[in-house]
Each structure stands twice: as structure tokens, then as C-alpha cells.
CSV table of C-alpha atoms in Angstrom, one decimal:
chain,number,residue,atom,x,y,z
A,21,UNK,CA,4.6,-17.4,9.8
A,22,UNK,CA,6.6,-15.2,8.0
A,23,UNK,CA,4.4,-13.6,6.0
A,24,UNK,CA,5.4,-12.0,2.7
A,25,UNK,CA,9.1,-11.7,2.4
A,26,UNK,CA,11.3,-9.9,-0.1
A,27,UNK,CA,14.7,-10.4,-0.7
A,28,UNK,CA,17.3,-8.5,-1.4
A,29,UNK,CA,16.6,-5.3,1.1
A,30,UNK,CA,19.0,-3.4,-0.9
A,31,UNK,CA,20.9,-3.3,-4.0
A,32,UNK,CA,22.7,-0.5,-6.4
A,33,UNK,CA,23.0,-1.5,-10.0
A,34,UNK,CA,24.9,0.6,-12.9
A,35,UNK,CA,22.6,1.4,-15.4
A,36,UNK,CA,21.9,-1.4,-18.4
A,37,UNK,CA,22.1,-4.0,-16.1
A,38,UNK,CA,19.5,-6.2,-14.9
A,39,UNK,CA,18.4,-8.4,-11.3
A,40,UNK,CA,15.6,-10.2,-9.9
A,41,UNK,CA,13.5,-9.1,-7.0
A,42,UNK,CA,12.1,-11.9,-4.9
A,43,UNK,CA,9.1,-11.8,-3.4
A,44,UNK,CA,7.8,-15.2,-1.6
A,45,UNK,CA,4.7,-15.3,0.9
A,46,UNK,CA,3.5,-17.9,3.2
A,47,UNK,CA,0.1,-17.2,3.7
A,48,UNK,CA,-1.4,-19.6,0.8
A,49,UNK,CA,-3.0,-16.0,-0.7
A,50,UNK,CA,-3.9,-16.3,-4.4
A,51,UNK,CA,-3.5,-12.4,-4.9
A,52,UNK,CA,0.3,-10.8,-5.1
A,53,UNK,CA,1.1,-7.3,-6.2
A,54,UNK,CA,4.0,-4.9,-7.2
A,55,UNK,CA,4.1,-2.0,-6.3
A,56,UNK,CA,6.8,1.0,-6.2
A,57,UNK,CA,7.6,4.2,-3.6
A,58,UNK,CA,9.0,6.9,-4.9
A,59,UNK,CA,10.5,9.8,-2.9
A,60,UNK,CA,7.1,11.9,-1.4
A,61,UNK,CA,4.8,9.4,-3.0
A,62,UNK,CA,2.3,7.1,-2.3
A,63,UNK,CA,2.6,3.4,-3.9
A,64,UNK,CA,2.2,2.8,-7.6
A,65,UNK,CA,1.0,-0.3,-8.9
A,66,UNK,CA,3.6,-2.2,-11.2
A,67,UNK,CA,2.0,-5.6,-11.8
A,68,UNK,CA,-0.7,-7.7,-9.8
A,69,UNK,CA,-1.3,-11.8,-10.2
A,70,UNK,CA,-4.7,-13.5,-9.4
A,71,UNK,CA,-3.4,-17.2,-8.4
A,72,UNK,CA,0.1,-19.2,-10.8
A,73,UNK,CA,0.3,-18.9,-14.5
A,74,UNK,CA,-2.0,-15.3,-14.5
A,75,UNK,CA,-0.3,-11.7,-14.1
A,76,UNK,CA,-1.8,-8.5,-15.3
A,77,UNK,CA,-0.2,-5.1,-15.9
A,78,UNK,CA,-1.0,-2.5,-13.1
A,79,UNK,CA,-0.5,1.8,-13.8
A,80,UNK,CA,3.5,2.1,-14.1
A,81,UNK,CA,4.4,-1.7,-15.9
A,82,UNK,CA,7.1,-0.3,-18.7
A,83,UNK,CA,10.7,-1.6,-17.7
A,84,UNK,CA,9.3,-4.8,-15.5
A,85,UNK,CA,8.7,-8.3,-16.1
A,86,UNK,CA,7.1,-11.0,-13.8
A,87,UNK,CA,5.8,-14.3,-13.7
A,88,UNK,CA,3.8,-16.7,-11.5
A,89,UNK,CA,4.4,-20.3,-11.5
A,90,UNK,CA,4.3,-20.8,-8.2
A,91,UNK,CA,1.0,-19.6,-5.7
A,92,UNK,CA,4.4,-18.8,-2.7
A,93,UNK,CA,6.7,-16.7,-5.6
A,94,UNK,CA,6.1,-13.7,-7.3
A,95,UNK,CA,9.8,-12.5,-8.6
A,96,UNK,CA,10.0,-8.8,-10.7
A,97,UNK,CA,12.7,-8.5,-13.0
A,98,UNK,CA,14.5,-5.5,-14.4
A,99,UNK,CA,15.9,-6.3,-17.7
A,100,UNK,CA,17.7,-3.1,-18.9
A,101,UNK,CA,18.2,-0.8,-15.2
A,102,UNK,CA,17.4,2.5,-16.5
A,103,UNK,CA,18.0,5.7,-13.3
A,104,UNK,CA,14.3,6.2,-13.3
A,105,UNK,CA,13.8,2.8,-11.9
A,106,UNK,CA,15.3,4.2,-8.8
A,107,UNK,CA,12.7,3.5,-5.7
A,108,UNK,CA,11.7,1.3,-2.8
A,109,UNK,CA,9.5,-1.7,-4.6
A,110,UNK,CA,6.8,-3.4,-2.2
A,111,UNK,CA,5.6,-6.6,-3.0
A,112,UNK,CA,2.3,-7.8,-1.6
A,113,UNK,CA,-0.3,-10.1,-1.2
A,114,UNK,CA,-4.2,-10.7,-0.3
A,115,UNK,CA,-6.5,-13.5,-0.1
A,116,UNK,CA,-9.8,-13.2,-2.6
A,117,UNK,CA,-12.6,-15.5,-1.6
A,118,UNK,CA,-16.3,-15.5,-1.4
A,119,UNK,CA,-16.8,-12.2,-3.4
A,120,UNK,CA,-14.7,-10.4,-0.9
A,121,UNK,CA,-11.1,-9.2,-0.7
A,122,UNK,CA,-9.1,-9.2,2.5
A,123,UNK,CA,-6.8,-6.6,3.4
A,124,UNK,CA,-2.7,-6.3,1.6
A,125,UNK,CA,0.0,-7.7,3.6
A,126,UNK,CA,3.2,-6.0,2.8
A,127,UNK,CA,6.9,-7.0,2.5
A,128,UNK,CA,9.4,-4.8,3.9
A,129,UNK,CA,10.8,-2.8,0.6
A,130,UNK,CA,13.6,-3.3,-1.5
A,131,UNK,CA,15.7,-0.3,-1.7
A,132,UNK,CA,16.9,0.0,-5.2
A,133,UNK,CA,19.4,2.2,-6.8
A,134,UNK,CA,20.1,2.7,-10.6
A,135,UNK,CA,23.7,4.6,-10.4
B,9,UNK,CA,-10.0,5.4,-12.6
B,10,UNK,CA,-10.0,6.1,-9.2
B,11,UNK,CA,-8.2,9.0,-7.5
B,12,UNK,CA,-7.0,9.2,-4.0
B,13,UNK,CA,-6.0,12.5,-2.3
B,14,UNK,CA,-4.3,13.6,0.8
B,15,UNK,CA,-4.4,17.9,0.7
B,16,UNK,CA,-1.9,17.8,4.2
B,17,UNK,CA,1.1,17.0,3.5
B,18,UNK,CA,2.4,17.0,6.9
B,19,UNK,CA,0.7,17.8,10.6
B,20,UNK,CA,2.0,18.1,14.3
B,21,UNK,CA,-0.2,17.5,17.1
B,22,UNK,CA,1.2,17.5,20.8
B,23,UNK,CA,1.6,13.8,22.9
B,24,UNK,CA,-1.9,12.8,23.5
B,25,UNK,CA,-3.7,15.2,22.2
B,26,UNK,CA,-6.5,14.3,19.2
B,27,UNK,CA,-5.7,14.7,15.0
B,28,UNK,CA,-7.8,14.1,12.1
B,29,UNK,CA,-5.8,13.4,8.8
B,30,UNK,CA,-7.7,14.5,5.6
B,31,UNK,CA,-8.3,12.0,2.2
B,32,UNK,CA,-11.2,12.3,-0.2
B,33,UNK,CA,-11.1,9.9,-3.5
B,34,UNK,CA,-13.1,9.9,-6.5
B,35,UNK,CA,-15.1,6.9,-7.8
B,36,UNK,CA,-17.5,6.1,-9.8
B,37,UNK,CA,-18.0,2.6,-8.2
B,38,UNK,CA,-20.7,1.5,-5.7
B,39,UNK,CA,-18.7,-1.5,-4.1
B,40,UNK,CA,-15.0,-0.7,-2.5
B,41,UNK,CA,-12.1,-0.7,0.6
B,42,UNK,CA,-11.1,2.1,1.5
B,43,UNK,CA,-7.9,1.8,4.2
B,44,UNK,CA,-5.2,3.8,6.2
B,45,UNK,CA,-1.4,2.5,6.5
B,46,UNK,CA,1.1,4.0,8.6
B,47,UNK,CA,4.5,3.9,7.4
B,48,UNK,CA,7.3,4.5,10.0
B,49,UNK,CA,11.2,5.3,8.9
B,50,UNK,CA,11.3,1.6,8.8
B,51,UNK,CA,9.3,1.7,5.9
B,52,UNK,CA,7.0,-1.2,6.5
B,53,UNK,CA,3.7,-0.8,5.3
B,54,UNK,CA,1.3,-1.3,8.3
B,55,UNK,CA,-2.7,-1.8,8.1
B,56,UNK,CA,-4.1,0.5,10.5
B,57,UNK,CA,-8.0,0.8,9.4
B,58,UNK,CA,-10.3,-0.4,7.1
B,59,UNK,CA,-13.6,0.6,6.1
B,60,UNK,CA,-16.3,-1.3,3.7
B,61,UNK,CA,-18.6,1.1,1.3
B,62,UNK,CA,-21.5,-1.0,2.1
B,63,UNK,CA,-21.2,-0.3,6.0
B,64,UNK,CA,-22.5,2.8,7.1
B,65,UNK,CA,-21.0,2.8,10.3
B,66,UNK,CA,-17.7,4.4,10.8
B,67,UNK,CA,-14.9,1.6,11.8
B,68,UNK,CA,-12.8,2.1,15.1
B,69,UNK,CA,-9.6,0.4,16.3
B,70,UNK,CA,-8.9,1.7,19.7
B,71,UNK,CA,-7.0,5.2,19.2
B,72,UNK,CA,-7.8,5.1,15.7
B,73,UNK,CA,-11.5,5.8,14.0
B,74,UNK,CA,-12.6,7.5,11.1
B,75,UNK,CA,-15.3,9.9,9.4
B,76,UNK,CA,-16.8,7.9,6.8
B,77,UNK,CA,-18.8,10.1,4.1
B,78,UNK,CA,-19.8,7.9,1.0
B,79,UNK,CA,-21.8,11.0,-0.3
B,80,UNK,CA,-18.5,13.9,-0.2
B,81,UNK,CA,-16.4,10.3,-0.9
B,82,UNK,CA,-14.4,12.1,2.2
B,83,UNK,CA,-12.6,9.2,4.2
B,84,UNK,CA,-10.8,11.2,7.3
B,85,UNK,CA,-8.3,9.0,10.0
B,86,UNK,CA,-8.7,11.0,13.5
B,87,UNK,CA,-6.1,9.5,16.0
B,88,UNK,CA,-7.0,10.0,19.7
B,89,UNK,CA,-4.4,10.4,22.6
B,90,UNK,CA,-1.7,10.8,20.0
B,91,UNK,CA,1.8,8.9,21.0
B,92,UNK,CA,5.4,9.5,20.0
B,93,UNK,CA,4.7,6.3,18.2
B,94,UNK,CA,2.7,7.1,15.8
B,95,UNK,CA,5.0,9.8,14.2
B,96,UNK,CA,4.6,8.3,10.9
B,97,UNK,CA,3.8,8.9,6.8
B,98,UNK,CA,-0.3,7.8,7.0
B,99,UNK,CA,-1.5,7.0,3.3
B,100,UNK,CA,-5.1,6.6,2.6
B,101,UNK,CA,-5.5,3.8,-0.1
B,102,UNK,CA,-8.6,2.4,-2.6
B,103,UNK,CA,-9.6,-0.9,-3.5
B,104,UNK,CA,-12.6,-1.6,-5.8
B,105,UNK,CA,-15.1,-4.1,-4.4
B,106,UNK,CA,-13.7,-7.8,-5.6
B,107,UNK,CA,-11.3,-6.0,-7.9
B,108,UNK,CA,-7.9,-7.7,-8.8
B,109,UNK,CA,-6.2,-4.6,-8.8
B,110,UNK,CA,-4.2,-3.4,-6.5
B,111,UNK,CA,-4.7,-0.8,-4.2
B,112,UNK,CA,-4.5,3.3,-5.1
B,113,UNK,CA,-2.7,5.3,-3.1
B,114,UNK,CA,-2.4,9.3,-2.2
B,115,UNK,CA,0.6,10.9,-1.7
B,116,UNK,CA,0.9,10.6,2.2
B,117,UNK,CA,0.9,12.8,5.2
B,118,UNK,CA,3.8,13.2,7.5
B,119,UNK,CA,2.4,13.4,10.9
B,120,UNK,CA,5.2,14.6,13.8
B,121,UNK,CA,4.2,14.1,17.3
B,122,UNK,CA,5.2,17.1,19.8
B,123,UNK,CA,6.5,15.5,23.2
């Protein structure tokens, strides 16, 4: 299995423009999170989805978009790249079942630049 | 909403030799995960512990345990026999109890192994 998998691992846009991070996992989980690193930080939450067609804002959700129509794909998109967007962006993703959540499997970062 | 804190931001402990990494968190919930993840240069997020609210006793994966106090909401990692390996950023992380959320991060400590 290839667990969760995110694609591109790297990517420098000019400011105003906009791109797609994809984010596709394998594990049949129902739960898939956003999240974002910033230099000397811990992980912020930018959206979370509970199973297709249901996504929920998490603490830092102003300048994203995503959607869910798939249980696999959970793509983020940047509309208008602003400098501040600058980070490595995790995407996730858990199985909730029986009253209890199992543990996050990560991807392994997209490394974004906004130049 | 749930805080997590991390008051070292880095340690060094010599090649096998025995560190405790610091997190407390504040909750006002009965029911949560709390976790440690290891995050090498290579940036992947990696799952080293996990420890239920509900379960009093302290969880252990070989070199790794922890100190567990739901009353001081203290959540320590101590690593045993330290290796050049785990020279890593160690983030302690919060999940509420059957909670969509995602998970709440500190800021990280950078631990650097002496040889």
C-alpha cells in the first residue's frame, strides 16, 4: 500500500497565481486533513473532511479551498497565491469507527513557495 | 480550545544515554489522544506513541514510554538508550475523543544526539 500520497513535492508560484495540491490515500479511511508547517512550528489545521461530499474549516482556512467527492482524493487549492501561503502543507488521514479514532497517517509535505 | 505546549525548544543527550521531552496541554475535555511524532530532515511525520485519556497506564514502545499525568494534563516522551537516529523535531499533538478535528500541535523540540 502506498498509504497517503501527495503530489507535487515541490512547487514555487509568483504571487496571484493559483495550483492544486493533491492529496490521494489508499487506506479506505473516511477522515482526511490539511494541515500546514511553518518554519519553527508545529502543524496547523487548514481543513478536515469526515467521508465525500462533507468538509469543515479547521484553525487557519482563509486563502484555501477543498472538496471531497471522492473517499481516495482530498485536493487543496490556492486560488489567489499570496507570500504568506509560504509553507510545507501535510495532508492526512484516519479511520473513525466504533466511537474511536485511529491514529493520522501522514503524506510526505509539499514544499510550497509564494515568490 | 485546546492548547498544546512544548517549553524546550531543543535538547542534546549523548548516544544511549536516557531524555525526557516536556509537553503539557490544556483541556477542558474528559475523552482525548494524546500522541508524539518525530519528524526527521526528511520531513515525514512519523507516529511514535499514543496514549488514551481513559487508560491510566503509561504506554511504551520499546525505547520510547511516557509519563502520563491526566491531573497536571503533563504528557512527557522519555527516550531510553538514545541513537543517532532519533536526532529529530518531536511534536506532542491533541485529539479530542471521537472528534473530527484534526490534531493540535506544539511548537516542537529539536532533539540532537551527541555521538
Amino acid at each position: 500500500n502506498a498509504g497517503v500520497t501527495q503530489t507535487p513535492k515541490f512547487r514555487i508560484l509568483k504571487i496571484g497565481q493559483s495550483m492544486t495540491l493533491q492529496c490521494t490515500q489508499d487506506m479506505n479511511h473516511n477522515y482526511m486533513y490539511w494541515y500546514r508547517q511553518d518554519p519553527g512550528m508545529g502543524l496547523k489545521l487548514i481543513y478536515y473532511s469526515v467521508g465525500a461530499g462533507i468538509t469543515d474549516k479547521g484553525e487557519v482556512p482563509n486563502g484555501y479551498n477543498v472538496s471531497r467527492s471522492t473517499t481516495e482524493d482530498f485536493p487543496l487549492r490556492l486560488e489567489l497565491a499570496a507570500p504568506s501561503q509560504t509553507s510545507v502543507y501535510f495532508c492526512a488521514s484516519s479511520y473513525f469507527g466504533q466511537g474511536k479514532t485511529q491514529p493520522q497517517h501522514f503524506g510526505d509535505g509539499t514544499r510550497l513557495s509564494i515568490l | 480550545a485546546q492548547t498544546v505546549t512544548q517549553s524546550q525548544p531543543e535538547m542534546s543527550v549523548q548516544e544511549a544515554e536516557t531524555v525526557t521531552l516536556s509537553c503539557t496541554y490544556d483541556t477542558s475535555e474528559s475523552d482525548y489522544y494524546l500522541f508524539w511524532y518525530k519528524q526527521p530532515p526528511s520531513r515525514q511525520m512519523i507516529l511514535v506513541i499514543r496514549q488514551e485519556a481513559y487508560k491510566q497506564q503509561n504506554a511504551t514502545e520499546n525505547r520510547f514510554s511516557v509519563n502520563f499525568q491526566k491531573a497536571a494534563k503533563s504528557f512527557s516522551l522519555k527516550i531510553s538508550d538514545s541513537q543517532l537516529g532519533d536526532a529529530a523535531m518531536y511534536f506532542c499533538a491533541y485529539h479530542s475523543g471521537g472528534g473530527a478535528d484534526g490534531l493540535t500541535f506544539g511548537k516542537g523540540t529539536h532533539l540532537i544526539i551527541q555521538p
